XYZ file of C-alpha atoms in Angstrom:
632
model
C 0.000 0.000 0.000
C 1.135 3.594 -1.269
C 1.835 6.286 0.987
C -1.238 8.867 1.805
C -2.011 10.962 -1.496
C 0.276 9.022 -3.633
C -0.688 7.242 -6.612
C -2.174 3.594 -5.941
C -1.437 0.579 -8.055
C -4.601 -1.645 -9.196
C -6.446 -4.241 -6.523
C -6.426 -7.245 -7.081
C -9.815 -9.897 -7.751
C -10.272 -10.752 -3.944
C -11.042 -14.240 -4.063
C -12.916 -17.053 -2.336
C -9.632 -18.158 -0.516
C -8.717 -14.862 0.361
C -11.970 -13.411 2.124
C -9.621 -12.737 5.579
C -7.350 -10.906 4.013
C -10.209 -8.700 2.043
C -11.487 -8.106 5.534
C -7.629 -7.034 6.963
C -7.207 -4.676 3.545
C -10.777 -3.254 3.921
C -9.885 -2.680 7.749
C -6.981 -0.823 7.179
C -8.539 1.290 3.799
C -11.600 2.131 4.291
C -10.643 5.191 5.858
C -9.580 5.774 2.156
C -12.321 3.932 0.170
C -15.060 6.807 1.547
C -15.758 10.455 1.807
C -17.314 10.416 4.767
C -15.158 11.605 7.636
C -14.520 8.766 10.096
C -15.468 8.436 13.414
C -13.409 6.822 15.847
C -10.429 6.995 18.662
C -7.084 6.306 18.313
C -5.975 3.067 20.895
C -2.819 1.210 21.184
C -1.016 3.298 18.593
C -3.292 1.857 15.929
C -6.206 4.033 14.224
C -9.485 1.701 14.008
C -12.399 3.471 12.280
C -16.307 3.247 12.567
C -16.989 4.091 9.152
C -20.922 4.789 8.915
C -21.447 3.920 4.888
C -21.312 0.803 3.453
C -18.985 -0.171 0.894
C -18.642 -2.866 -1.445
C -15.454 -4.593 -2.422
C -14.347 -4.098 -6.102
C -14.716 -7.989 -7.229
C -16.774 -8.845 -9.881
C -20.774 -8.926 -9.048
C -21.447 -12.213 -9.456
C -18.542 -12.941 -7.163
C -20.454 -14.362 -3.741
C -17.547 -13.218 -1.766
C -18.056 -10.296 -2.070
C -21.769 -10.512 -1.861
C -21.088 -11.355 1.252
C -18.568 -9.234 2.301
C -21.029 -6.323 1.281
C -23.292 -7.989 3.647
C -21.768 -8.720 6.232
C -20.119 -5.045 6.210
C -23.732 -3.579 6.546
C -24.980 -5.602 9.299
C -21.802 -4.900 11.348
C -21.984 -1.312 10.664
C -25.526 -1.288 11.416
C -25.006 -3.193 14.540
C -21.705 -0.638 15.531
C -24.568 2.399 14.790
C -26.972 0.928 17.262
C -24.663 0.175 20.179
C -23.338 4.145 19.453
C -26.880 5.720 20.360
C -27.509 3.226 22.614
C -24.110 4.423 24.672
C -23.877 8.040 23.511
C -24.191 8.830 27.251
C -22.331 6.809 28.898
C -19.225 7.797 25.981
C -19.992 11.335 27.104
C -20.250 10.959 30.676
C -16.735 9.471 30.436
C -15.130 11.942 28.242
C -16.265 14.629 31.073
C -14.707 12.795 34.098
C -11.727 12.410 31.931
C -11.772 15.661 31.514
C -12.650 16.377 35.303
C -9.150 14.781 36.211
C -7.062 16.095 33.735
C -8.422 19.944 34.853
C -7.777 18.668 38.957
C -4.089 17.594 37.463
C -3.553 21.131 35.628
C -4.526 22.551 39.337
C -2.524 20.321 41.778
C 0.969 21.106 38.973
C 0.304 24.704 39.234
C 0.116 24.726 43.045
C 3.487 23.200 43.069
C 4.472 24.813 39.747
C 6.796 27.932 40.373
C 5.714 31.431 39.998
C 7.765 33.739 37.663
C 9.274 36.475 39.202
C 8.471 39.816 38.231
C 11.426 41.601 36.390
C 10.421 44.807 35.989
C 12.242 45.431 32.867
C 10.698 46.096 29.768
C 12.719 43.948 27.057
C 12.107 40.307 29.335
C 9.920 38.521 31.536
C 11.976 37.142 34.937
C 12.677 33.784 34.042
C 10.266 31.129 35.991
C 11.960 30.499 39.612
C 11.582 26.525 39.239
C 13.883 27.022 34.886
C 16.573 24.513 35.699
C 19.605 26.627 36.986
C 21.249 28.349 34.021
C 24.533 27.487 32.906
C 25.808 29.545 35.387
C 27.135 26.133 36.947
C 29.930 25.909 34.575
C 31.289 22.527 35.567
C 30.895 19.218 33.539
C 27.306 17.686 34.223
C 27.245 13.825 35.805
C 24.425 11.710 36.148
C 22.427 12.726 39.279
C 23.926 10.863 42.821
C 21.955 10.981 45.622
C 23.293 9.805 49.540
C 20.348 9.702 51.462
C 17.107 8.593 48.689
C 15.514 7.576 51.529
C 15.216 10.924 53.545
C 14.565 12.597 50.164
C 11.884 10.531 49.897
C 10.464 11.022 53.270
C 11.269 14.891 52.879
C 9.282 15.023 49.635
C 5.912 13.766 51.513
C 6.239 16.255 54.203
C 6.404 19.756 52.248
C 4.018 18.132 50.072
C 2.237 17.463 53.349
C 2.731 20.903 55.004
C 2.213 22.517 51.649
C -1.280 23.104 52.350
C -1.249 23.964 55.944
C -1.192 27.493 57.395
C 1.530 27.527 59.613
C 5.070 28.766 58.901
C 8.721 27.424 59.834
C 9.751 28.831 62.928
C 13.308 29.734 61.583
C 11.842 33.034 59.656
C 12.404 34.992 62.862
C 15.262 35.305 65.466
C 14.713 32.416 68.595
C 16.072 34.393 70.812
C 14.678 37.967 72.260
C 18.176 38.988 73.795
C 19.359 39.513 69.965
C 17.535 42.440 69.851
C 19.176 43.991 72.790
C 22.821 44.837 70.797
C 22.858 47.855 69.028
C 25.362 49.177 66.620
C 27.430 51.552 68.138
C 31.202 51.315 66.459
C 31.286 54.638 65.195
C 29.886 56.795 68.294
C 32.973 58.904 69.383
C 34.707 58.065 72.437
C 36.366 60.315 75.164
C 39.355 58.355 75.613
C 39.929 58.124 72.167
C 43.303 58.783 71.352
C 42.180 60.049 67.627
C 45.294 61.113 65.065
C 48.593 61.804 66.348
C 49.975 65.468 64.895
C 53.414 63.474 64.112
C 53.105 61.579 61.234
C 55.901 58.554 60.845
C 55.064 57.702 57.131
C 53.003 56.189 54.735
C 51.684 52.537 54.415
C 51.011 50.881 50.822
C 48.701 47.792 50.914
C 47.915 45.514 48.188
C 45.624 42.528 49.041
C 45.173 39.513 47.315
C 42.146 37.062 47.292
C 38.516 37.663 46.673
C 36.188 40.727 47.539
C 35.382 39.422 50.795
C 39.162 39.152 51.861
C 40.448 42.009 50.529
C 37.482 43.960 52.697
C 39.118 41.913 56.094
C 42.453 43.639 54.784
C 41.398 46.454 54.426
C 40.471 46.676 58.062
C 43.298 45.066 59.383
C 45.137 48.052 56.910
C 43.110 51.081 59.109
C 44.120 49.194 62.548
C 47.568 49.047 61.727
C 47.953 52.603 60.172
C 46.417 54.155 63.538
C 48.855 51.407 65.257
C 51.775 52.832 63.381
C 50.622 56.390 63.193
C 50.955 56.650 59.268
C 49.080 57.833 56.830
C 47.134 54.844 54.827
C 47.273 54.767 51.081
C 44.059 54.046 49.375
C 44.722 50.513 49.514
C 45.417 48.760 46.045
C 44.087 45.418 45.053
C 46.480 42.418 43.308
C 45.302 40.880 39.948
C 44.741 36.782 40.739
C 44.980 33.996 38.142
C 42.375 32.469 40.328
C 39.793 35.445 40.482
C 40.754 36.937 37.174
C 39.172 40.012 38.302
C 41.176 43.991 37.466
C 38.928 45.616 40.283
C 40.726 48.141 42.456
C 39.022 50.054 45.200
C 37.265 52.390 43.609
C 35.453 49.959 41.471
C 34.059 48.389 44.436
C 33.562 50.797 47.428
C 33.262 54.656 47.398
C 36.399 56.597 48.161
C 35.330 59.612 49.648
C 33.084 58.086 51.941
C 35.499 55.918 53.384
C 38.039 58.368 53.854
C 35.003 60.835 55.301
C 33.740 58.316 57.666
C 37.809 57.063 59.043
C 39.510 60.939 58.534
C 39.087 61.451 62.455
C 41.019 58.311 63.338
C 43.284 57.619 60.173
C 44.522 60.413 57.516
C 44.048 58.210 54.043
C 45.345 59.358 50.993
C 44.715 58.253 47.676
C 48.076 58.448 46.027
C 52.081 58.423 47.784
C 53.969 61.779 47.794
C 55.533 62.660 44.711
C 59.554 62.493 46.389
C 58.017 59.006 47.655
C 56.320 57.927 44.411
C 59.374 56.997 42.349
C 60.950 54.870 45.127
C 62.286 51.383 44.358
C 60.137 50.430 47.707
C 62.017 46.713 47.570
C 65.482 47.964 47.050
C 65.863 50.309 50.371
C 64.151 47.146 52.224
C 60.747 48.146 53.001
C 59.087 45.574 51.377
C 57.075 43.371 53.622
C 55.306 40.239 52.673
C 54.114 37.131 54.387
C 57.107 35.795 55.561
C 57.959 38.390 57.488
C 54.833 38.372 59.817
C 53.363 35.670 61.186
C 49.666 35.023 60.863
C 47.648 36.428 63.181
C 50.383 39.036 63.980
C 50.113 40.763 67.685
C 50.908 44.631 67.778
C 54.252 43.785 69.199
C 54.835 42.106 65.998
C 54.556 45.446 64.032
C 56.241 47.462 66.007
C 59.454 45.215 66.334
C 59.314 44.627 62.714
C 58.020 47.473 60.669
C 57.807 50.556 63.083
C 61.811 50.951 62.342
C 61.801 50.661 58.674
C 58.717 53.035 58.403
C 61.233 55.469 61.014
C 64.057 55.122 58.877
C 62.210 54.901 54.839
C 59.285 56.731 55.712
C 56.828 54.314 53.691
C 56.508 50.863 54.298
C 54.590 48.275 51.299
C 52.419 44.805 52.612
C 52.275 43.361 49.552
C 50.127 40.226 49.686
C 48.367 41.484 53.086
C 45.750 39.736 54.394
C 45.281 37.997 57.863
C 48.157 39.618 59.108
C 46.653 40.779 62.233
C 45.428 38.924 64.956
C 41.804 39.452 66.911
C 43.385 39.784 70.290
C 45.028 40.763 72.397
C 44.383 44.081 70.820
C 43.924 47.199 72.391
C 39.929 48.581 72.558
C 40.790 51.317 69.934
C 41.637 49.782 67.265
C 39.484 46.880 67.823
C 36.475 49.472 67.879
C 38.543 51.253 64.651
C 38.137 47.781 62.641
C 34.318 47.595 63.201
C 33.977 51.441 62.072
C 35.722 50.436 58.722
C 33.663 47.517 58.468
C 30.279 48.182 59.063
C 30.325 52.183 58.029
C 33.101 53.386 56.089
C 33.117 50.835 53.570
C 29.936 51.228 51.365
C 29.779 49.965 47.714
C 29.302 51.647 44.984
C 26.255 53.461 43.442
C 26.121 51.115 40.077
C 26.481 47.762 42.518
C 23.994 49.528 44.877
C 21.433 50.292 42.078
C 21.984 46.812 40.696
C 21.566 44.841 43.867
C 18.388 46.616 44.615
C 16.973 45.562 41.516
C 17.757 41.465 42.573
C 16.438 42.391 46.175
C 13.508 43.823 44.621
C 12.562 41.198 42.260
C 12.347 38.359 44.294
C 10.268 40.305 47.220
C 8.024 42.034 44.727
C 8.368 44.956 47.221
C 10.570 48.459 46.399
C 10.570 49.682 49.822
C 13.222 49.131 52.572
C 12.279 47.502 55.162
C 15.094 47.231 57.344
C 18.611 49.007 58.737
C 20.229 46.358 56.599
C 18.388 47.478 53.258
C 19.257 51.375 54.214
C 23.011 50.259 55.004
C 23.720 48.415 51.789
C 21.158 50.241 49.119
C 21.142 53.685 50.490
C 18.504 55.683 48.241
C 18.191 52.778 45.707
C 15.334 51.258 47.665
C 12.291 54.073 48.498
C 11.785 55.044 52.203
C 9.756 52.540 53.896
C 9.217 51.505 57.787
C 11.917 49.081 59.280
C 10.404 46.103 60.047
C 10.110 45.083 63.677
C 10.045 41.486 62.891
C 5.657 41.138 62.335
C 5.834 43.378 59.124
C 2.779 42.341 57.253
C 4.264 42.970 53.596
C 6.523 40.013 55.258
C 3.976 37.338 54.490
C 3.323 35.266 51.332
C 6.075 35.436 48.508
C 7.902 38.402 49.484
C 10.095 36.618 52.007
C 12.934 34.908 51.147
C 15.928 32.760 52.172
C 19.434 33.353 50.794
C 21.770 30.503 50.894
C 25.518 30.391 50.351
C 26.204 26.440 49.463
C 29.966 26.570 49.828
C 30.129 23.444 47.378
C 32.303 24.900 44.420
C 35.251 22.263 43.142
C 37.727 23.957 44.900
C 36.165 23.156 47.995
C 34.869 20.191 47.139
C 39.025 18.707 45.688
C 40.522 20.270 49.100
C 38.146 19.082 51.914
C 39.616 15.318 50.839
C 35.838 13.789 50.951
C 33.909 11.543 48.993
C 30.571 12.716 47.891
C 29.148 9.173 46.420
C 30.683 9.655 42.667
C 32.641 6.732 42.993
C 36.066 6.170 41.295
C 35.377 8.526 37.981
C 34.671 11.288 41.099
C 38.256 10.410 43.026
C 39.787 10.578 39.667
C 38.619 13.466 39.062
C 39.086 15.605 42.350
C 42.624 13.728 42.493
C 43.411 15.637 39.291
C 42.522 19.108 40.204
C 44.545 18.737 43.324
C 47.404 18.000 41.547
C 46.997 20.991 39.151
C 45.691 23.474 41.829
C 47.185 22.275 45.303
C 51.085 21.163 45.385
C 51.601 22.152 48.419
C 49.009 20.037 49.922
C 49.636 17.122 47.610
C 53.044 17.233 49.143
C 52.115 17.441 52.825
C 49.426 14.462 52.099
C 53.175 12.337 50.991
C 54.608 12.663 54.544
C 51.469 12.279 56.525
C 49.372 9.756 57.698
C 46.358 9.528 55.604
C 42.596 10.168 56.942
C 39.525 8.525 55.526
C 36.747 10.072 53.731
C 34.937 8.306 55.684
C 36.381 9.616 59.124
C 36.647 13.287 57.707
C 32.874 13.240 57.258
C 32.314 12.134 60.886
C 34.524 14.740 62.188
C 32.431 17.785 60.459
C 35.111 17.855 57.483
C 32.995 17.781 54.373
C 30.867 20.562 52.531
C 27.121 19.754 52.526
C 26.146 18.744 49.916
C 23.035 20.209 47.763
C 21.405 17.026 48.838
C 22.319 17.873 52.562
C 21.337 21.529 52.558
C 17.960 20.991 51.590
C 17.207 17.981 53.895
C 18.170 20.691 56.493
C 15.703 23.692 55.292
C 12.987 20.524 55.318
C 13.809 19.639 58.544
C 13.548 23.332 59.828
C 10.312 23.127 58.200
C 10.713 25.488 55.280
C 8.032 25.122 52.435
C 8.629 23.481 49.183
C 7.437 27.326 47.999
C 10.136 29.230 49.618
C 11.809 31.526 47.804
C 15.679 30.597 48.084
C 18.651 32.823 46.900
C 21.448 30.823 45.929
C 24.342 32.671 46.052
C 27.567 32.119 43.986
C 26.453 29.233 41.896
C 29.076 27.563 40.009
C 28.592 24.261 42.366
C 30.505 21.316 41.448
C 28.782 18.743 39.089
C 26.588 21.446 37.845
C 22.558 21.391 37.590
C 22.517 17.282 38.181
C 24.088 17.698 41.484
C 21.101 20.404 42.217
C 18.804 18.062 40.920
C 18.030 16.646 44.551
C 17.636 20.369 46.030
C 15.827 21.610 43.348
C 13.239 18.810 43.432
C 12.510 19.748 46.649
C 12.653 23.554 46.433
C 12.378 24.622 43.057
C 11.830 28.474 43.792
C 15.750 28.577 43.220
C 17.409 31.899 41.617
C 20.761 33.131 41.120
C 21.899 36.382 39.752
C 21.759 35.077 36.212
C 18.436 33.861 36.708
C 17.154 37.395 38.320
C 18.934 39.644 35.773
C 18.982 40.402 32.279
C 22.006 40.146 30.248
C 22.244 43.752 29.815
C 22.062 44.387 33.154
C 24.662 41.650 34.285
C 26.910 42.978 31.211
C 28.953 45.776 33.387
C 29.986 42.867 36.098
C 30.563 39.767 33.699
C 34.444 40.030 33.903
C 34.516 41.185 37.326
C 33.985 38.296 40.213
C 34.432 40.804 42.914
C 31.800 43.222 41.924
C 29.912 39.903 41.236
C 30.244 39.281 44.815
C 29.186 42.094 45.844
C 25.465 41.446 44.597
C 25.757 38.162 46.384
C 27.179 40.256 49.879
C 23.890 42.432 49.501
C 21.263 39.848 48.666
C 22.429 37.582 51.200
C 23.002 40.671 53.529
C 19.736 41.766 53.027
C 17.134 38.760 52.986
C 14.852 37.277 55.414
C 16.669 34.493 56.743
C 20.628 33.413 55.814
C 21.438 29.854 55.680
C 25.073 28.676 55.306
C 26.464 25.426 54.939
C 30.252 26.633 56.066
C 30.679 28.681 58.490
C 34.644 29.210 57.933
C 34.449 31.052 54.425
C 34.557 34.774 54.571
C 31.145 35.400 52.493
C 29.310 34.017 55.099
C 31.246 34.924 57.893
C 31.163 38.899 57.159
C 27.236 38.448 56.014
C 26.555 36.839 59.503
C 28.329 39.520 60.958
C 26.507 42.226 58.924
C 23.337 41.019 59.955
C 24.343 40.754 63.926
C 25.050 44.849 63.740
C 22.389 45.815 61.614
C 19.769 43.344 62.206
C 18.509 44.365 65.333
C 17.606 40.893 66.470
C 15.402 40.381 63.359
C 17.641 38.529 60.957
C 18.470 35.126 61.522
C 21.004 33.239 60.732
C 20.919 29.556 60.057
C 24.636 27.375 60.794
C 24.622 23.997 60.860
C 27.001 21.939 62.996
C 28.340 19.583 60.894
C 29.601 17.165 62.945
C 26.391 16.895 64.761
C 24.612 16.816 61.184
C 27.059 13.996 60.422
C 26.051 12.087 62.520
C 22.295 12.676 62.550
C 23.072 11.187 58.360
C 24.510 8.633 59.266
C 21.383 6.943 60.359
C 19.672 7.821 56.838
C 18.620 4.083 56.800
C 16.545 3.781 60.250
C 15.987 7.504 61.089
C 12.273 8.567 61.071
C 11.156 11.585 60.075
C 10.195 13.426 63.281
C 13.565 12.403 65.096
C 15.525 14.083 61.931
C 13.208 17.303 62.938
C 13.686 17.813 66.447
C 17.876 16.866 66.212
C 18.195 19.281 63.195
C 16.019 21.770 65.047
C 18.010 21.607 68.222
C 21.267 21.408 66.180
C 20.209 24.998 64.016
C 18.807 26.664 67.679
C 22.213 25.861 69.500
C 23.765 27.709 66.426
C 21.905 30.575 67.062
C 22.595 31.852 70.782
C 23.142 34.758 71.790
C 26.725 34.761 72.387
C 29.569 37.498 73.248
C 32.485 37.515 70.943
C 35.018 34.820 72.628
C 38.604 35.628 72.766
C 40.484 35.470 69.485
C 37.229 35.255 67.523
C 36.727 37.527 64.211
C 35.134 40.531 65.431
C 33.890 40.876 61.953
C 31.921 37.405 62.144
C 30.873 38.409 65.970
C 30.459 41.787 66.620
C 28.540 41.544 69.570
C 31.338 43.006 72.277
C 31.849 46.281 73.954
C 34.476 47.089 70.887
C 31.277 47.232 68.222
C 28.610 47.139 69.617
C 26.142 48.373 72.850
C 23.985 46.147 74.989
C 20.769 48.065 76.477
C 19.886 47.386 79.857
């Protein structure tokens, strides 16, 4: 048989012997033979046809065959015609239930579906918050590996559980009232303040190395030790990585007059050297100073043995490579207070990252005004005036709350922390690999020491969460599948199949890529620390900040942001992993209420109110007498 509309050859004389296979070519033409449209469904893949009009094979008429045929042909049809008036209800009955379910099914997706964030921009539509993650994940996809299916699975039946129920997690608000009683007070002028010395004993160059968030802890350290010293600061400069790839100096980041405003009573900071100090070789009259000659976590005694006299005798003095040069304490209650100044008020970003971030806060709250201290720190005037929110704002309910997350799971991370993370041997080969290329040194140290399990590093708190991990955690704390979740960074190792487990429980995920248009992402595309920068404010700034390390600097100077700004009304979740490692390891037996309450417990110890310990990072725990004020 020819193809539909093509030519067709002659039939042959259907004969005696070959009624049956008349009846299988009359089956499978008459949908051809007639004019009449056909009536009929489609089952099994196969078309079968109800054809209402009889019609007569093409054998000769005296051929009894198809005498028959003919007759039999009518009495069937007639027979077909009956049973189809006969059941006309019943057929329509069942096409309406059918179609009953299938408009229940369109509701139940779209309660779960994920709402499209407004943009705001006239040349796009936000892309829908549950759109796979972009390509911003730039490593090599793998097939999807999941550690704990069974939790997953028990996790999956509870949001879709607690989906339709009123109540709300717990973890959207600060646990404990005693928060609220630290304000910010770093930059109130004290009496014994010893404020700038009229003898001036030189000039200090800094350039830091590393990412935004550790060239801002330099920075600081930079003010402390220039008040230390009694020099005059130079704008400090920023050093080009190979890792970071980013030409950003400090006036493509923060603004410069503010900063020198805000620290001119403490520190004089000038933007360029003298010009009879400009064209000297710095490193050939010896005043030079990199790592080697301080120790980490330096003590004032160690800059005043070492660099005091060279600043004396050369009159400038260059840190190249400066970082954590300068320990917490001991430290003297000025310049511990003169840190937290720079910190949380002299170093504000700049406009076009202000206006920029505002527009990602924006979006995903689908609110313009500012609703807290934290949103008038970081976006100024970018935001319109609104009423802080004392913790029962009412614009805070339904989709304009949101949790940012900072999954510290990048391949960096993931190749140092020595763990396994259920890849098997193509995932050791491949970690192995980028050690070698991107860690020597610890390659090296791993020859002469004794080696560690991934299994044991796991139990002792070693490992990055995983994706998988994180978002067993925000189900535990009892977060809905519809939250709205921030992720921050984004280029997480193994790409959008090792989200695949988070995102099938919380597919409200965006990222910068996702929240921005290309035009407005264009100006920061080559620049990871002004990239970072949007991450700083929209973690900064959002309703709750989850973290899944609590030793990188991101989240250490967000947490600390939202301590002094937050007023008790920004909460901050941080796992302990050794306690979560252990809750994991019973993914097998565990039921689902005893993975609540140990998570629960696990997130609330995290989150007491504590005074800064000795030797902690004042910029991660700012609640001491050095930053901040506790009302009676």
């Amino acid at each position: 048989m020819g193809k539909q509309g093509s030519p067709r050859s002659p039939r042959p004389e259907v004969q005696k012997d070959d009624f049956s296979s008349g009846m299988k070519e009359y089956k499978l033409r008459s949908s051809e033979t007639g004019n009449d449209p056909p009536l009929g469904r489609r089952i099994s893949g196969g078309d079968y046809y109800w054809n209402l009009k009889p019609v007569s094979f093409h054998g000769p008429k005296n051929d009894i065959s198809g005498k028959y045929g003919t007759y039999k042909g009518n009495y069937n049809v007639g027979k077909r015609h009956i049973w189809l008036r006969k059941h006309l209800k019943s057929i329509a009955l069942m096409f309406m239930f059918m179609g009953f379910l299938f408009l229940l099914d369109s509701l139940m997706v779209s309660v779960f579906d994920s709402v499209n964030l407004q943009s705001g921009s006239s040349q796009r539509k936000s892309s829908g918050i549950k759109e796979d993650i972009r390509d911003a994940y730039a490593e090599r996809e793998k097939s999807p590996v999941h550690m704990y299916d069974r939790l997953l699975n028990l996790a999956s039946s509870v949001l879709v559980e607690k989906e339709f129920k009123q109540e709300s997690s717990n973890f959207w608000e600060e646990p404990y009232q005693q928060a609220s009683a630290w304000k910010p007070c770093a930059d109130r002028k004290v009496s014994t303040s010893p404020g700038r010395h009229e003898q001036n004993n030189g000039y200090i160059l800094v350039s830091a190395n590393g990412g935004l968030n550790q060239q801002r802890v330099a920075i600081c350290n930079a003010v402390a030790v220039a008040s230390l010293l009694n020099a005059t600061l130079v704008l400090p400069r920023f050093l080009y990585s190979n890792v970071w790839k980013d030409p950003s100096q400090f006036g493509d980041i923060y603004q410069e007059k503010h900063f020198i405003k805000v620290m001119k009573d403490e520190v004089d900071i000038v933007k360029e050297l003298p010009p009879d100090l400009n064209s000297v070789d710095i490193e050939a009259i010896g005043s030079l100073i990199t790592d080697a000659d301080l120790v980490k976590e330096a003590k004032p005694i160690d800059y005043i043995r070492t660099v005091l006299p060279l600043l004396l005798r050369n009159r400038v003095v260059h840190f190249l490579g400066f970082g954590n040069r300068l320990g917490f304490d001991p430290l003297p209650f000025e310049l511990q207070k003169l840190r937290c100044k720079c910190n949380f008020h002299a170093l504000k970003f700049m406009p076009k990252i202000q206006q920029v971030g505002s527009l990602l806060v924006r979006r995903i709250r689908k609110y313009d005004a500012a609703r807290s201290v934290l949103d008038k720190q970081l976006l100024e005037n970018f935001l319109s005036p609104g009423i802080p929110s004392n913790g029962n704002d009412i614009t805070r309910s339904g989709p304009s709350k949101y949790l940012a997350l900072h999954l510290r799971f990048e391949v960096d991370m993931v190749a140092y922390s020595l763990c396994e993370f259920g890849g098997g041997e193509t995932e050791r080969r491949e970690l192995q690999a980028y050690r070698e290329l991107h860690f020597p040194l610890l390659i090296e140290r791993l020859k002469n020491s004794k080696p560690v399990s991934p299994r044991e590093m796991r139990k002792l708190g070693k490992c990055p969460l995983t994706p998988e991990e994180a978002a067993l955690v925000l189900a535990a704390l009892g977060f809905k599948r519809g939250t709205y979740i921030y992720l921050a960074g984004s280029h997480i190792y193994g790409g959008k199949s090792k989200m695949n487990s988070f995102t099938s429980l919380y597919p409200n995920l965006v990222t910068k890529e996702t929240l921005l248009t290309p035009s407005e992402l264009a100006p920061f595309q080559n620049f990871s620390s002004q990239l970072a920068a949007l991450d700083f404010i929209a973690c900064a700034t959002s309703d709750v900040f989850a973290m899944t390390d609590s030793g990188s600097q991101l989240s250490s100077l967000v947490s600390g942001f939202r301590t002094y700004y937050g007023v008790g009304h920004a909460p901050t979740l941080r796992p302990n992993k050794k306690r979560l490692a252990a809750i994991l390891s019973e993914n097998s037996t565990i039921e689902w209420n005893s993975f609540e309450d140990r998570v629960k417990k696990m997130i609330e110890e995290g989150q007491r109110v504590r005074v800064r310990g000795f030797g902690r990072s004042i910029y991660r725990q700012p609640r001491c007498p050095e930053c901040m004020c506790k009302s009676s």
